[in-house]
PDB file of C-alpha atoms and ligand atoms in Angstrom:
ATOM      1  CA  MET A   1      -2.993  17.543   5.997  1.00  0.00           C
ATOM      2  CA  ARG A   2      -2.266  14.142   4.595  1.00  0.00           C
ATOM      3  CA  LYS A   3      -4.889  11.427   4.480  1.00  0.00           C
ATOM      4  CA  ILE A   4      -4.495   8.518   6.652  1.00  0.00           C
ATOM      5  CA  VAL A   5      -5.019   5.689   4.114  1.00  0.00           C
ATOM      6  CA  ILE A   6      -6.006   2.007   5.429  1.00  0.00           C
ATOM      7  CA  ALA A   7      -6.483  -0.629   2.455  1.00  0.00           C
ATOM      8  CA  GLY A   8      -6.698  -4.329   3.331  1.00  0.00           C
ATOM      9  CA  ASN A   9      -4.242  -6.426   0.905  1.00  0.00           C
ATOM     10  CA  TRP A  10      -5.999  -9.504  -0.163  1.00  0.00           C
ATOM     11  CA  LYS A  11      -3.191 -11.428  -0.673  1.00  0.00           C
ATOM     12  CA  MET A  12      -3.813 -14.704  -2.800  1.00  0.00           C
ATOM     13  CA  ASN A  13      -6.755 -15.617  -0.953  1.00  0.00           C
ATOM     14  CA  LYS A  14     -10.617 -15.130  -0.951  1.00  0.00           C
ATOM     15  CA  THR A  15     -12.856 -17.188  -4.181  1.00  0.00           C
ATOM     16  CA  VAL A  16     -14.544 -14.805  -6.390  1.00  0.00           C
ATOM     17  CA  ALA A  17     -18.227 -15.626  -4.003  1.00  0.00           C
ATOM     18  CA  GLU A  18     -15.872 -15.720   0.141  1.00  0.00           C
ATOM     19  CA  SER A  19     -14.431 -11.578  -2.088  1.00  0.00           C
ATOM     20  CA  VAL A  20     -17.421 -11.097  -2.937  1.00  0.00           C
ATOM     21  CA  LYS A  21     -19.234 -11.247   0.813  1.00  0.00           C
ATOM     22  CA  LEU A  22     -16.368 -10.350   2.300  1.00  0.00           C
ATOM     23  CA  ALA A  23     -16.605  -6.983   0.440  1.00  0.00           C
ATOM     24  CA  GLY A  24     -19.814  -7.048   1.816  1.00  0.00           C
ATOM     25  CA  GLU A  25     -19.349  -6.865   5.063  1.00  0.00           C
ATOM     26  CA  VAL A  26     -16.188  -4.362   5.295  1.00  0.00           C
ATOM     27  CA  VAL A  27     -18.688  -1.845   3.362  1.00  0.00           C
ATOM     28  CA  ALA A  28     -21.649  -2.158   5.978  1.00  0.00           C
ATOM     29  CA  ALA A  29     -18.484  -1.837   8.823  1.00  0.00           C
ATOM     30  CA  ALA A  30     -17.643   1.190   7.060  1.00  0.00           C
ATOM     31  CA  LYS A  31     -21.126   3.074   6.252  1.00  0.00           C
ATOM     32  CA  ASP A  32     -20.006   5.548   8.749  1.00  0.00           C
ATOM     33  CA  ILE A  33     -16.297   6.299   8.485  1.00  0.00           C
ATOM     34  CA  LYS A  34     -15.675   9.358   7.125  1.00  0.00           C
ATOM     35  CA  ALA A  35     -12.050  10.262   8.358  1.00  0.00           C
ATOM     36  CA  VAL A  36     -10.123   7.621   7.007  1.00  0.00           C
ATOM     37  CA  THR A  37     -10.030   6.338   3.150  1.00  0.00           C
ATOM     38  CA  VAL A  38     -10.774   3.133   3.159  1.00  0.00           C
ATOM     39  CA  ALA A  39      -8.863   0.464   1.047  1.00  0.00           C
ATOM     40  CA  ILE A  40     -10.229  -3.564   0.186  1.00  0.00           C
ATOM     41  CA  ALA A  41      -7.492  -4.965  -3.033  1.00  0.00           C
ATOM     42  CA  PRO A  42      -8.775  -8.602  -4.415  1.00  0.00           C
ATOM     43  CA  THR A  43      -7.811 -10.814  -6.341  1.00  0.00           C
ATOM     44  CA  TYR A  44      -7.500  -9.667  -9.962  1.00  0.00           C
ATOM     45  CA  LEU A  45     -10.659 -12.362 -10.910  1.00  0.00           C
ATOM     46  CA  ALA A  46     -12.311 -10.718  -8.386  1.00  0.00           C
ATOM     47  CA  LEU A  47     -11.488  -7.464  -8.650  1.00  0.00           C
ATOM     48  CA  ALA A  48     -14.801  -6.871 -11.435  1.00  0.00           C
ATOM     49  CA  LYS A  49     -17.468  -8.469  -8.808  1.00  0.00           C
ATOM     50  CA  VAL A  50     -15.963  -6.109  -6.318  1.00  0.00           C
ATOM     51  CA  ALA A  51     -15.585  -3.378  -7.877  1.00  0.00           C
ATOM     52  CA  GLU A  52     -19.485  -3.654  -7.660  1.00  0.00           C
ATOM     53  CA  VAL A  53     -20.211  -4.244  -4.434  1.00  0.00           C
ATOM     54  CA  VAL A  54     -17.615  -1.136  -3.078  1.00  0.00           C
ATOM     55  CA  ALA A  55     -19.362   1.120  -5.982  1.00  0.00           C
ATOM     56  CA  GLY A  56     -21.476   4.172  -5.055  1.00  0.00           C
ATOM     57  CA  SER A  57     -19.720   3.770  -0.333  1.00  0.00           C
ATOM     58  CA  ASN A  58     -16.694   5.222   0.672  1.00  0.00           C
ATOM     59  CA  VAL A  59     -15.007   2.095   0.587  1.00  0.00           C
ATOM     60  CA  LYS A  60     -11.888   2.271  -2.941  1.00  0.00           C
ATOM     61  CA  LEU A  61     -11.109  -0.439  -4.830  1.00  0.00           C
ATOM     62  CA  ALA A  62      -7.135  -1.954  -5.242  1.00  0.00           C
ATOM     63  CA  ALA A  63      -5.957  -3.947  -7.614  1.00  0.00           C
ATOM     64  CA  GLN A  64      -2.715  -6.400  -6.265  1.00  0.00           C
ATOM     65  CA  ASP A  65      -0.520  -5.709  -9.111  1.00  0.00           C
ATOM     66  CA  VAL A  66      -0.209  -3.964 -12.738  1.00  0.00           C
ATOM     67  CA  HIS A  67       1.763  -4.115 -15.899  1.00  0.00           C
ATOM     68  CA  TRP A  68       3.330  -1.628 -17.590  1.00  0.00           C
ATOM     69  CA  GLU A  69       2.330  -2.149 -21.177  1.00  0.00           C
ATOM     70  CA  ASN A  70      -0.690  -1.532 -21.970  1.00  0.00           C
ATOM     71  CA  GLN A  71      -1.685  -4.463 -24.109  1.00  0.00           C
ATOM     72  CA  GLY A  72       0.123  -7.109 -25.498  1.00  0.00           C
ATOM     73  CA  ALA A  73       1.883 -10.365 -25.699  1.00  0.00           C
ATOM     74  CA  PHE A  74       2.326 -10.795 -22.143  1.00  0.00           C
ATOM     75  CA  THR A  75       1.117 -13.950 -21.125  1.00  0.00           C
ATOM     76  CA  GLY A  76      -0.665 -13.503 -17.376  1.00  0.00           C
ATOM     77  CA  LYS A  77      -0.143 -10.197 -16.899  1.00  0.00           C
ATOM     78  CA  VAL A  78      -3.261  -7.075 -16.094  1.00  0.00           C
ATOM     79  CA  SER A  79      -2.420  -3.513 -17.865  1.00  0.00           C
ATOM     80  CA  ALA A  80      -3.566  -0.471 -15.800  1.00  0.00           C
ATOM     81  CA  ASP A  81      -6.413  -0.027 -19.054  1.00  0.00           C
ATOM     82  CA  MET A  82      -8.170  -2.896 -17.436  1.00  0.00           C
ATOM     83  CA  LEU A  83      -7.211  -2.196 -13.351  1.00  0.00           C
ATOM     84  CA  LYS A  84      -9.132   1.634 -15.288  1.00  0.00           C
ATOM     85  CA  GLU A  85     -12.299   0.137 -16.530  1.00  0.00           C
ATOM     86  CA  ILE A  86     -13.584  -1.340 -13.703  1.00  0.00           C
ATOM     87  CA  GLY A  87     -12.857   1.353 -10.760  1.00  0.00           C
ATOM     88  CA  VAL A  88      -9.583   0.734  -9.323  1.00  0.00           C
ATOM     89  CA  ASP A  89      -9.107   3.328  -7.405  1.00  0.00           C
ATOM     90  CA  PHE A  90      -4.895   2.091  -5.851  1.00  0.00           C
ATOM     91  CA  VAL A  91      -2.716   0.264  -7.550  1.00  0.00           C
ATOM     92  CA  ILE A  92      -0.573  -1.767  -4.654  1.00  0.00           C
ATOM     93  CA  ILE A  93       3.389  -1.582  -6.544  1.00  0.00           C
ATOM     94  CA  GLY A  94       5.923  -2.948  -5.545  1.00  0.00           C
ATOM     95  CA  HIS A  95       4.958  -5.447  -2.818  1.00  0.00           C
ATOM     96  CA  SER A  96       8.100  -7.589  -1.210  1.00  0.00           C
ATOM     97  CA  GLU A  97       6.105 -10.436  -2.397  1.00  0.00           C
ATOM     98  CA  GLN A  98       6.647  -9.268  -6.024  1.00  0.00           C
ATOM     99  CA  ARG A  99       9.707  -8.745  -4.846  1.00  0.00           C
ATOM    100  CA  THR A 100      11.183 -12.171  -3.534  1.00  0.00           C
ATOM    101  CA  TYR A 101       9.300 -14.364  -5.936  1.00  0.00           C
ATOM    102  CA  PHE A 102       7.778 -12.634  -8.803  1.00  0.00           C
ATOM    103  CA  GLY A 103      11.217 -10.373  -9.613  1.00  0.00           C
ATOM    104  CA  GLU A 104       9.892  -7.366  -9.459  1.00  0.00           C
ATOM    105  CA  THR A 105      13.065  -4.200  -9.019  1.00  0.00           C
ATOM    106  CA  ASP A 106      12.987  -0.854  -8.596  1.00  0.00           C
ATOM    107  CA  ALA A 107      12.945   0.084 -12.296  1.00  0.00           C
ATOM    108  CA  THR A 108       9.570  -1.485 -12.978  1.00  0.00           C
ATOM    109  CA  VAL A 109       7.689  -0.148 -10.058  1.00  0.00           C
ATOM    110  CA  ASN A 110       9.069   2.536 -11.181  1.00  0.00           C
ATOM    111  CA  LYS A 111       7.065   2.292 -14.614  1.00  0.00           C
ATOM    112  CA  LYS A 112       4.520   0.397 -13.617  1.00  0.00           C
ATOM    113  CA  VAL A 113       3.940   4.240 -10.959  1.00  0.00           C
ATOM    114  CA  ARG A 114       4.355   5.803 -14.216  1.00  0.00           C
ATOM    115  CA  LYS A 115       1.649   4.162 -16.177  1.00  0.00           C
ATOM    116  CA  VAL A 116      -0.649   4.226 -13.375  1.00  0.00           C
ATOM    117  CA  GLN A 117      -0.330   7.577 -12.201  1.00  0.00           C
ATOM    118  CA  SER A 118      -0.845   8.488 -16.612  1.00  0.00           C
ATOM    119  CA  LEU A 119      -3.991   7.527 -15.997  1.00  0.00           C
ATOM    120  CA  GLY A 120      -5.254   8.645 -12.795  1.00  0.00           C
ATOM    121  CA  MET A 121      -4.723   6.091 -10.110  1.00  0.00           C
ATOM    122  CA  THR A 122      -3.124   5.527  -7.010  1.00  0.00           C
ATOM    123  CA  PRO A 123       0.208   4.377  -7.035  1.00  0.00           C
ATOM    124  CA  ILE A 124       0.593   2.596  -3.375  1.00  0.00           C
ATOM    125  CA  ILE A 125       4.107   1.700  -3.187  1.00  0.00           C
ATOM    126  CA  CYS A 126       5.899  -0.281  -1.187  1.00  0.00           C
ATOM    127  CA  ILE A 127       9.066  -0.809   0.280  1.00  0.00           C
ATOM    128  CA  GLY A 128      11.290  -2.481   3.526  1.00  0.00           C
ATOM    129  CA  GLU A 129      13.918  -3.637   4.367  1.00  0.00           C
ATOM    130  CA  THR A 130      14.300  -7.829   5.337  1.00  0.00           C
ATOM    131  CA  LEU A 131      15.921  -9.229   8.098  1.00  0.00           C
ATOM    132  CA  ASP A 132      19.373  -9.444   6.776  1.00  0.00           C
ATOM    133  CA  GLU A 133      19.509  -5.849   5.932  1.00  0.00           C
ATOM    134  CA  ARG A 134      18.013  -4.830   9.305  1.00  0.00           C
ATOM    135  CA  LYS A 135      21.011  -6.792  10.964  1.00  0.00           C
ATOM    136  CA  SER A 136      23.639  -5.504   8.751  1.00  0.00           C
ATOM    137  CA  GLY A 137      23.415  -2.185   9.420  1.00  0.00           C
ATOM    138  CA  GLN A 138      22.379  -1.509   5.723  1.00  0.00           C
ATOM    139  CA  LEU A 139      18.111   0.664   6.558  1.00  0.00           C
ATOM    140  CA  GLU A 140      18.664   3.376   5.296  1.00  0.00           C
ATOM    141  CA  SER A 141      19.635   2.748   2.574  1.00  0.00           C
ATOM    142  CA  VAL A 142      17.645   0.254   0.919  1.00  0.00           C
ATOM    143  CA  LEU A 143      15.073   2.917   1.935  1.00  0.00           C
ATOM    144  CA  THR A 144      17.415   5.159   0.326  1.00  0.00           C
ATOM    145  CA  ARG A 145      16.955   3.038  -3.126  1.00  0.00           C
ATOM    146  CA  GLN A 146      14.081   1.991  -3.136  1.00  0.00           C
ATOM    147  CA  VAL A 147      12.494   5.939  -3.322  1.00  0.00           C
ATOM    148  CA  ASN A 148      15.158   7.334  -5.290  1.00  0.00           C
ATOM    149  CA  GLY A 149      13.708   4.000  -7.731  1.00  0.00           C
ATOM    150  CA  ALA A 150       9.469   4.320  -7.686  1.00  0.00           C
ATOM    151  CA  TYR A 151      10.014   8.062  -7.726  1.00  0.00           C
ATOM    152  CA  ASP A 152      12.734   8.667 -10.162  1.00  0.00           C
ATOM    153  CA  GLY A 153      11.675  11.218 -12.981  1.00  0.00           C
ATOM    154  CA  LEU A 154       8.559  11.843 -11.076  1.00  0.00           C
ATOM    155  CA  SER A 155       7.213  15.816 -10.409  1.00  0.00           C
ATOM    156  CA  ALA A 156       6.798  17.438  -7.538  1.00  0.00           C
ATOM    157  CA  ASP A 157       2.609  17.092  -8.416  1.00  0.00           C
ATOM    158  CA  ASP A 158       3.246  12.984  -9.629  1.00  0.00           C
ATOM    159  CA  ALA A 159       4.556  12.309  -6.039  1.00  0.00           C
ATOM    160  CA  LEU A 160       1.272  14.050  -4.269  1.00  0.00           C
ATOM    161  CA  ARG A 161      -0.671  11.331  -5.641  1.00  0.00           C
ATOM    162  CA  THR A 162       1.495   8.211  -4.702  1.00  0.00           C
ATOM    163  CA  VAL A 163       1.248   6.370  -1.043  1.00  0.00           C
ATOM    164  CA  ILE A 164       4.282   4.475   0.442  1.00  0.00           C
ATOM    165  CA  ALA A 165       3.269   1.413   2.429  1.00  0.00           C
ATOM    166  CA  TYR A 166       6.111   1.173   4.474  1.00  0.00           C
ATOM    167  CA  GLU A 167       6.938  -3.357   5.510  1.00  0.00           C
ATOM    168  CA  PRO A 168       9.516  -4.431   6.975  1.00  0.00           C
ATOM    169  CA  VAL A 169       9.671  -7.798   5.113  1.00  0.00           C
ATOM    170  CA  TRP A 170      11.006  -9.600   8.592  1.00  0.00           C
ATOM    171  CA  ALA A 171       7.580  -8.703   9.874  1.00  0.00           C
ATOM    172  CA  ILE A 172       5.016  -9.592   7.309  1.00  0.00           C
ATOM    173  CA  GLY A 173       3.001 -12.591   8.304  1.00  0.00           C
ATOM    174  CA  THR A 174       5.074 -13.451  11.170  1.00  0.00           C
ATOM    175  CA  GLY A 175       2.715 -11.638  13.959  1.00  0.00           C
ATOM    176  CA  VAL A 176       5.927 -10.005  14.299  1.00  0.00           C
ATOM    177  CA  THR A 177       5.226  -5.907  14.139  1.00  0.00           C
ATOM    178  CA  ALA A 178       7.900  -3.565  14.030  1.00  0.00           C
ATOM    179  CA  SER A 179       7.701  -1.384  17.590  1.00  0.00           C
ATOM    180  CA  ASP A 180       5.757   1.749  17.605  1.00  0.00           C
ATOM    181  CA  ASP A 181       8.863   3.868  17.457  1.00  0.00           C
ATOM    182  CA  GLU A 182      11.057   1.432  15.541  1.00  0.00           C
ATOM    183  CA  ALA A 183       8.245   1.809  12.457  1.00  0.00           C
ATOM    184  CA  GLN A 184       7.882   5.537  13.194  1.00  0.00           C
ATOM    185  CA  GLU A 185      11.916   5.525  13.410  1.00  0.00           C
ATOM    186  CA  ALA A 186      11.418   3.930   9.941  1.00  0.00           C
ATOM    187  CA  HIS A 187       8.578   6.364   8.804  1.00  0.00           C
ATOM    188  CA  ALA A 188      10.380   9.035   9.643  1.00  0.00           C
ATOM    189  CA  PHE A 189      13.606   9.175   7.826  1.00  0.00           C
ATOM    190  CA  VAL A 190      11.140   7.759   4.369  1.00  0.00           C
ATOM    191  CA  ARG A 191       9.258  11.315   4.730  1.00  0.00           C
ATOM    192  CA  GLY A 192      13.159  12.862   4.957  1.00  0.00           C
ATOM    193  CA  LEU A 193      14.098  10.961   1.518  1.00  0.00           C
ATOM    194  CA  LEU A 194      10.882  12.432   0.307  1.00  0.00           C
ATOM    195  CA  ALA A 195      11.965  15.763   1.211  1.00  0.00           C
ATOM    196  CA  ALA A 196      14.978  15.716   0.012  1.00  0.00           C
ATOM    197  CA  ARG A 197      13.694  15.326  -3.582  1.00  0.00           C
ATOM    198  CA  TYR A 198      10.787  17.634  -3.520  1.00  0.00           C
ATOM    199  CA  GLY A 199      10.445  19.847  -0.307  1.00  0.00           C
ATOM    200  CA  ASP A 200       9.186  19.755   2.956  1.00  0.00           C
ATOM    201  CA  SER A 201       5.240  20.549   2.060  1.00  0.00           C
ATOM    202  CA  VAL A 202       5.380  18.013  -0.420  1.00  0.00           C
ATOM    203  CA  ALA A 203       7.098  15.740   1.415  1.00  0.00           C
ATOM    204  CA  GLN A 204       4.269  16.675   4.655  1.00  0.00           C
ATOM    205  CA  SER A 205       1.274  16.454   2.237  1.00  0.00           C
ATOM    206  CA  ILE A 206       2.075  11.612   1.242  1.00  0.00           C
ATOM    207  CA  SER A 207       0.537   9.508   3.224  1.00  0.00           C
ATOM    208  CA  ILE A 208       2.643   6.704   4.583  1.00  0.00           C
ATOM    209  CA  GLN A 209       1.421   4.025   5.797  1.00  0.00           C
ATOM    210  CA  TYR A 210       3.072   1.122   8.152  1.00  0.00           C
ATOM    211  CA  GLY A 211       2.576  -2.483   6.773  1.00  0.00           C
ATOM    212  CA  GLY A 212       3.592  -5.989   8.697  1.00  0.00           C
ATOM    213  CA  SER A 213       1.485  -7.264  11.043  1.00  0.00           C
ATOM    214  CA  MET A 214      -0.898  -4.852  12.158  1.00  0.00           C
ATOM    215  CA  LYS A 215      -3.705  -5.667  13.612  1.00  0.00           C
ATOM    216  CA  PRO A 216      -6.706  -4.449  16.390  1.00  0.00           C
ATOM    217  CA  GLU A 217      -4.250  -4.084  19.184  1.00  0.00           C
ATOM    218  CA  ASN A 218      -0.962  -2.865  18.026  1.00  0.00           C
ATOM    219  CA  ALA A 219      -3.344  -0.839  15.267  1.00  0.00           C
ATOM    220  CA  ALA A 220      -3.278   2.406  18.386  1.00  0.00           C
ATOM    221  CA  GLY A 221      -0.418   2.789  19.229  1.00  0.00           C
ATOM    222  CA  LEU A 222       1.758   2.449  15.272  1.00  0.00           C
ATOM    223  CA  LEU A 223      -1.008   5.528  13.864  1.00  0.00           C
ATOM    224  CA  ALA A 224      -0.404   7.822  17.283  1.00  0.00           C
ATOM    225  CA  GLN A 225       3.278   8.175  15.799  1.00  0.00           C
ATOM    226  CA  LYS A 226       3.694  10.940  13.386  1.00  0.00           C
ATOM    227  CA  ASP A 227       4.934   9.709  10.553  1.00  0.00           C
ATOM    228  CA  ILE A 228       2.852   6.940   9.870  1.00  0.00           C
ATOM    229  CA  ASP A 229      -0.848   7.986   7.942  1.00  0.00           C
ATOM    230  CA  GLY A 230      -2.850   3.972   7.916  1.00  0.00           C
ATOM    231  CA  GLY A 231      -1.709   0.782   7.419  1.00  0.00           C
ATOM    232  CA  LEU A 232      -1.171  -2.208   4.580  1.00  0.00           C
ATOM    233  CA  ILE A 233      -3.566  -5.302   5.701  1.00  0.00           C
ATOM    234  CA  GLY A 234      -2.894  -8.863   5.208  1.00  0.00           C
ATOM    235  CA  GLY A 235      -3.903 -11.529   7.849  1.00  0.00           C
ATOM    236  CA  ALA A 236      -5.812  -8.951   9.802  1.00  0.00           C
ATOM    237  CA  ALA A 237      -8.011  -7.744   6.309  1.00  0.00           C
ATOM    238  CA  LEU A 238      -9.631 -10.845   5.835  1.00  0.00           C
ATOM    239  CA  LYS A 239     -11.795 -10.631   8.302  1.00  0.00           C
ATOM    240  CA  ALA A 240     -14.112  -7.786   8.497  1.00  0.00           C
ATOM    241  CA  ASP A 241     -14.338  -7.296  12.478  1.00  0.00           C
ATOM    242  CA  SER A 242     -10.819  -7.276  13.100  1.00  0.00           C
ATOM    243  CA  PHE A 243     -10.033  -5.114   9.427  1.00  0.00           C
ATOM    244  CA  LEU A 244     -12.600  -2.651  11.115  1.00  0.00           C
ATOM    245  CA  GLY A 245     -10.537  -2.374  14.327  1.00  0.00           C
ATOM    246  CA  ILE A 246      -7.641  -1.352  12.583  1.00  0.00           C
ATOM    247  CA  VAL A 247      -9.588   0.981  10.709  1.00  0.00           C
ATOM    248  CA  THR A 248     -11.900   2.700  13.738  1.00  0.00           C
ATOM    249  CA  PRO A 249      -8.222   4.483  15.751  1.00  0.00           C
ATOM    250  CA  GLY A 250      -7.797   5.993  12.502  1.00  0.00           C
ATOM    251  CA  GLU A 251     -11.136   7.791  12.905  1.00  0.00           C
ATOM    252  CA  THR A 252      -9.868  10.362  15.545  1.00  0.00           C
ATOM    253  CA  LEU A 253      -6.396  11.242  13.159  1.00  0.00           C
ATOM    254  CA  SER A 254      -5.340  14.003  12.394  1.00  0.00           C
ATOM    255  CA  LYS A 255      -2.097  15.042  10.770  1.00  0.00           C
TER     256      LYS A 255
HETATM  257  P1  13P B   1       0.534  -9.301   6.696  1.00  0.00           P
HETATM  258  O1  13P B   1      -0.118  -7.721   7.881  1.00  0.00           O
HETATM  259  O2  13P B   1      -0.397 -10.646   7.032  1.00  0.00           O
HETATM  260  O3  13P B   1       2.201  -8.916   7.922  1.00  0.00           O
HETATM  261  O4  13P B   1       0.646  -8.018   5.197  1.00  0.00           O
HETATM  262  C1  13P B   1       0.699  -7.165   5.559  1.00  0.00           C
HETATM  263  C2  13P B   1       1.693  -6.799   4.037  1.00  0.00           C
HETATM  264  O5  13P B   1       2.314  -7.444   3.548  1.00  0.00           O
HETATM  265  C3  13P B   1       0.601  -6.611   3.415  1.00  0.00           C
HETATM  266  O6  13P B   1       0.305  -5.807   1.770  1.00  0.00           O
END
């Protein structure tokens, strides 16, 4: 059985006050949601305040990134211990914006995954191809490199404590979603990569989210696909009603 995990990645949006307000709205709207794991990822600055808002609710707290060292001279960075202390459950790692603008590599993704897991938090490992890569037939080689890089050295037990987010870069923030079939095909391929590393039963237990212009209008179709186990939501997560419009269809699913 896999859990449906729907996470809102707020990216660099919302002040602390706005974050507290939106978190409160999500908590209220999600109070009867049981079958789906719901998480929200505000900016670092708002995490501690939002932690207070989600405490005791069924909404989990996620961070948007982390550094792999415990502490030290890494200006601008935040460590896993700091996230753990305030009650973070999930950490988004290897987002395409991190890879594109801030030099994230498969090797740094792997270091972050290990660090986060060592403190009992769950990494949401982001992978996905650019449009050029897809057009030039590199979809499978890119996903293979990203998955093998992220999971390098992880045991089957470690792998069971991960979530993957397949986010085709061309679908992020563009309004262009992968079709249900395109997304399912990529997800099935990724699950196959996990099966090759860890066997079918482990692969069948790891939740693989879809991300990229997911919204209430297209969520049900995507979530109904056999290998799509939730979503990592950007723009549509910035309002409680559109976010919950994605969460709700997941309630009826079991995978
Ligand atoms: P959008 O939903 O805005 O396309 O963003 C997706 C994303 O990058 C989530 O991490």
